[in-house]
């Protein structure tokens, strides 16, 4: 499978990610409508976003500027190789 290059399809894919995240969040809060659960959900979302930023921006720009990641699988392989080298 090649890279996704069609701008309309890329935007559709982003919209579907947003829709699925909002829908899942709503369903979780309907199932357990407490302030505690809403706060935990927000913390989880924020933490995963920060991890994604760390995996792609921080590593590429500050830790190993010569390495480019294509996805989280590449990031995992990078970490595995670095662990074995030490």
Short mmCIF file of N, CA and C in Angstrom, two decimals:
data_model
loop_
_atom_site.label_atom_id
_atom_site.label_comp_id
_atom_site.label_asym_id
_atom_site.label_seq_id
_atom_site.Cartn_x
_atom_site.Cartn_y
_atom_site.Cartn_z
N UNK A 1 0.84 -1.17 0.00
CA UNK A 1 0.00 0.00 0.00
C UNK A 1 0.89 1.24 0.00
N UNK A 2 0.61 2.18 -0.89
CA UNK A 2 1.41 3.39 -0.98
C UNK A 2 0.97 4.46 0.00
N UNK A 3 1.67 5.58 -0.06
CA UNK A 3 1.34 6.71 0.81
C UNK A 3 0.04 7.35 0.36
N UNK A 4 -0.69 7.87 1.30
CA UNK A 4 -1.93 8.59 1.03
C UNK A 4 -1.56 10.00 0.57
N UNK A 5 -1.97 10.38 -0.63
CA UNK A 5 -1.56 11.68 -1.18
C UNK A 5 -2.73 12.57 -1.58
N UNK A 6 -3.91 12.03 -1.69
CA UNK A 6 -5.07 12.81 -2.11
C UNK A 6 -5.53 13.71 -0.95
N UNK A 7 -5.47 15.04 -1.12
CA UNK A 7 -5.83 15.96 -0.03
C UNK A 7 -7.25 15.75 0.49
N UNK A 8 -8.19 15.44 -0.38
CA UNK A 8 -9.57 15.24 0.07
C UNK A 8 -9.68 14.00 0.96
N UNK A 9 -9.00 12.95 0.58
CA UNK A 9 -9.03 11.71 1.37
C UNK A 9 -8.31 11.92 2.70
N UNK A 10 -7.21 12.69 2.69
CA UNK A 10 -6.49 12.98 3.93
C UNK A 10 -7.39 13.76 4.89
N UNK A 11 -8.11 14.75 4.37
CA UNK A 11 -9.03 15.52 5.21
C UNK A 11 -10.18 14.65 5.72
N UNK A 12 -10.68 13.77 4.87
CA UNK A 12 -11.74 12.85 5.29
C UNK A 12 -11.24 11.94 6.41
N UNK A 13 -10.04 11.44 6.27
CA UNK A 13 -9.45 10.58 7.29
C UNK A 13 -9.32 11.33 8.61
N UNK A 14 -8.84 12.58 8.57
CA UNK A 14 -8.74 13.39 9.78
C UNK A 14 -10.09 13.63 10.41
N UNK A 15 -11.10 13.91 9.58
CA UNK A 15 -12.45 14.11 10.07
C UNK A 15 -13.01 12.86 10.73
N UNK A 16 -12.72 11.71 10.15
CA UNK A 16 -13.18 10.44 10.73
C UNK A 16 -12.51 10.17 12.08
N UNK A 17 -11.22 10.51 12.19
CA UNK A 17 -10.54 10.38 13.48
C UNK A 17 -11.20 11.28 14.52
N UNK A 18 -11.46 12.52 14.15
CA UNK A 18 -12.10 13.45 15.06
C UNK A 18 -13.50 12.95 15.46
N UNK A 19 -14.27 12.52 14.48
CA UNK A 19 -15.62 12.01 14.74
C UNK A 19 -15.59 10.80 15.67
N UNK A 20 -14.69 9.85 15.41
CA UNK A 20 -14.64 8.65 16.24
C UNK A 20 -14.19 8.98 17.66
N UNK A 21 -13.27 9.92 17.81
CA UNK A 21 -12.84 10.33 19.15
C UNK A 21 -13.94 11.01 19.92
N UNK A 22 -14.67 11.92 19.27
CA UNK A 22 -15.78 12.62 19.92
C UNK A 22 -16.88 11.63 20.27
N UNK A 23 -17.21 10.74 19.35
CA UNK A 23 -18.26 9.75 19.61
C UNK A 23 -17.88 8.83 20.77
N UNK A 24 -16.65 8.34 20.79
CA UNK A 24 -16.21 7.47 21.87
C UNK A 24 -16.25 8.20 23.21
N UNK A 25 -15.83 9.47 23.20
CA UNK A 25 -15.86 10.26 24.43
C UNK A 25 -17.28 10.45 24.94
N UNK A 26 -18.18 10.78 24.04
CA UNK A 26 -19.59 10.96 24.42
C UNK A 26 -20.16 9.67 24.99
N UNK A 27 -19.89 8.55 24.32
CA UNK A 27 -20.42 7.27 24.79
C UNK A 27 -19.86 6.90 26.16
N UNK A 28 -18.58 7.18 26.40
CA UNK A 28 -18.00 6.91 27.72
C UNK A 28 -18.66 7.76 28.80
N UNK A 29 -18.89 9.03 28.49
CA UNK A 29 -19.49 9.92 29.48
C UNK A 29 -20.97 9.65 29.69
N UNK A 30 -21.66 9.14 28.66
CA UNK A 30 -23.06 8.75 28.83
C UNK A 30 -23.14 7.53 29.74
N UNK A 31 -22.17 6.63 29.58
CA UNK A 31 -22.14 5.41 30.38
C UNK A 31 -21.79 5.71 31.84
N UNK A 32 -20.89 6.67 32.06
CA UNK A 32 -20.45 7.02 33.41
C UNK A 32 -20.37 8.54 33.53
N UNK A 33 -21.51 9.21 33.69
CA UNK A 33 -21.53 10.68 33.65
C UNK A 33 -21.11 11.35 34.96
N UNK A 34 -19.86 11.15 35.35
CA UNK A 34 -19.37 11.82 36.55
C UNK A 34 -18.25 12.77 36.18
N UNK A 35 -18.04 13.76 37.01
CA UNK A 35 -16.96 14.72 36.79
C UNK A 35 -15.61 14.02 36.83
N UNK A 36 -15.48 13.03 37.69
CA UNK A 36 -14.23 12.27 37.81
C UNK A 36 -13.91 11.56 36.49
N UNK A 37 -14.89 10.89 35.91
CA UNK A 37 -14.66 10.18 34.65
C UNK A 37 -14.35 11.15 33.51
N UNK A 38 -15.01 12.29 33.48
CA UNK A 38 -14.73 13.30 32.46
C UNK A 38 -13.30 13.81 32.60
N UNK A 39 -12.87 14.06 33.83
CA UNK A 39 -11.51 14.55 34.07
C UNK A 39 -10.48 13.50 33.67
N UNK A 40 -10.73 12.24 34.03
CA UNK A 40 -9.80 11.17 33.65
C UNK A 40 -9.73 11.01 32.13
N UNK A 41 -10.85 11.14 31.45
CA UNK A 41 -10.87 11.06 30.00
C UNK A 41 -10.05 12.19 29.39
N UNK A 42 -10.22 13.40 29.90
CA UNK A 42 -9.44 14.54 29.39
C UNK A 42 -7.95 14.37 29.65
N UNK A 43 -7.60 13.86 30.81
CA UNK A 43 -6.18 13.62 31.12
C UNK A 43 -5.60 12.57 30.18
N UNK A 44 -6.35 11.51 29.91
CA UNK A 44 -5.88 10.45 29.01
C UNK A 44 -5.68 11.00 27.60
N UNK A 45 -6.63 11.77 27.11
CA UNK A 45 -6.52 12.34 25.77
C UNK A 45 -5.31 13.27 25.69
N UNK A 46 -5.17 14.15 26.68
CA UNK A 46 -4.05 15.09 26.71
C UNK A 46 -2.72 14.33 26.76
N UNK A 47 -2.64 13.28 27.58
CA UNK A 47 -1.40 12.52 27.71
C UNK A 47 -1.02 11.82 26.41
N UNK A 48 -2.00 11.23 25.73
CA UNK A 48 -1.69 10.57 24.46
C UNK A 48 -1.26 11.59 23.39
N UNK A 49 -1.86 12.76 23.40
CA UNK A 49 -1.44 13.81 22.46
C UNK A 49 -0.01 14.24 22.74
N UNK A 50 0.35 14.40 24.00
CA UNK A 50 1.72 14.79 24.36
C UNK A 50 2.71 13.68 23.99
N UNK A 51 2.32 12.42 24.17
CA UNK A 51 3.20 11.32 23.77
C UNK A 51 3.43 11.34 22.27
N UNK A 52 2.39 11.58 21.51
CA UNK A 52 2.51 11.63 20.05
C UNK A 52 3.45 12.75 19.65
N UNK A 53 3.31 13.92 20.28
CA UNK A 53 4.21 15.04 20.03
C UNK A 53 5.63 14.65 20.37
N UNK A 54 5.83 14.01 21.52
CA UNK A 54 7.16 13.57 21.94
C UNK A 54 7.75 12.60 20.92
N UNK A 55 6.95 11.63 20.51
CA UNK A 55 7.45 10.59 19.61
C UNK A 55 7.90 11.16 18.27
N UNK A 56 7.21 12.17 17.77
CA UNK A 56 7.53 12.64 16.42
C UNK A 56 8.29 13.95 16.38
N UNK A 57 8.06 14.85 17.29
CA UNK A 57 8.74 16.14 17.21
C UNK A 57 9.99 16.18 18.07
N UNK A 58 9.87 15.84 19.31
CA UNK A 58 10.99 15.94 20.24
C UNK A 58 12.12 15.02 19.83
N UNK A 59 11.81 13.77 19.55
CA UNK A 59 12.86 12.81 19.16
C UNK A 59 13.56 13.28 17.89
N UNK A 60 12.80 13.67 16.86
CA UNK A 60 13.40 14.06 15.58
C UNK A 60 14.19 15.37 15.68
N UNK A 61 13.76 16.30 16.51
CA UNK A 61 14.41 17.61 16.53
C UNK A 61 15.46 17.77 17.62
N UNK A 62 15.38 17.01 18.70
CA UNK A 62 16.30 17.22 19.81
C UNK A 62 17.15 16.00 20.17
N UNK A 63 16.61 14.80 20.04
CA UNK A 63 17.34 13.62 20.47
C UNK A 63 18.17 13.03 19.33
N UNK A 64 17.57 12.83 18.17
CA UNK A 64 18.25 12.22 17.03
C UNK A 64 17.79 12.90 15.74
N UNK A 65 18.38 14.07 15.40
CA UNK A 65 17.91 14.84 14.25
C UNK A 65 18.02 14.11 12.91
N UNK A 66 18.83 13.08 12.83
CA UNK A 66 19.01 12.37 11.58
C UNK A 66 17.97 11.30 11.31
N UNK A 67 17.14 11.01 12.28
CA UNK A 67 16.16 9.92 12.14
C UNK A 67 14.78 10.49 11.87
N UNK A 68 14.07 9.91 10.91
CA UNK A 68 12.70 10.32 10.58
C UNK A 68 11.77 9.14 10.78
N UNK A 69 10.68 9.37 11.49
CA UNK A 69 9.72 8.32 11.79
C UNK A 69 8.55 8.41 10.83
N UNK A 70 8.06 7.25 10.41
CA UNK A 70 6.89 7.21 9.53
C UNK A 70 5.63 6.87 10.32
N UNK A 71 5.78 6.45 11.54
CA UNK A 71 4.62 6.07 12.35
C UNK A 71 5.06 5.57 13.70
N UNK A 72 4.09 5.23 14.54
CA UNK A 72 4.42 4.76 15.87
C UNK A 72 5.16 3.42 15.85
N UNK A 73 4.92 2.61 14.82
CA UNK A 73 5.68 1.36 14.67
C UNK A 73 7.16 1.64 14.48
N UNK A 74 7.49 2.62 13.65
CA UNK A 74 8.89 3.02 13.46
C UNK A 74 9.49 3.54 14.75
N UNK A 75 8.71 4.31 15.49
CA UNK A 75 9.19 4.83 16.78
C UNK A 75 9.49 3.68 17.74
N UNK A 76 8.62 2.68 17.79
CA UNK A 76 8.85 1.52 18.64
C UNK A 76 10.11 0.77 18.25
N UNK A 77 10.31 0.57 16.94
CA UNK A 77 11.53 -0.10 16.47
C UNK A 77 12.77 0.71 16.82
N UNK A 78 12.68 2.03 16.70
CA UNK A 78 13.79 2.91 17.05
C UNK A 78 14.15 2.74 18.53
N UNK A 79 13.15 2.75 19.40
CA UNK A 79 13.41 2.59 20.83
C UNK A 79 13.99 1.21 21.14
N UNK A 80 13.47 0.19 20.46
CA UNK A 80 13.96 -1.18 20.68
C UNK A 80 15.43 -1.29 20.28
N UNK A 81 15.80 -0.73 19.14
CA UNK A 81 17.20 -0.78 18.68
C UNK A 81 18.11 0.00 19.63
N UNK A 82 17.66 1.15 20.09
CA UNK A 82 18.47 1.97 21.00
C UNK A 82 18.67 1.24 22.32
N UNK A 83 17.66 0.52 22.76
CA UNK A 83 17.76 -0.22 24.01
C UNK A 83 18.78 -1.34 23.89
N UNK A 84 18.80 -2.00 22.74
CA UNK A 84 19.72 -3.12 22.52
C UNK A 84 21.16 -2.62 22.39
N UNK A 85 21.35 -1.38 21.88
CA UNK A 85 22.70 -0.83 21.70
C UNK A 85 23.35 -0.49 23.03
N UNK A 86 22.56 -0.20 24.04
CA UNK A 86 23.12 0.23 25.34
C UNK A 86 23.53 -0.91 26.20
#
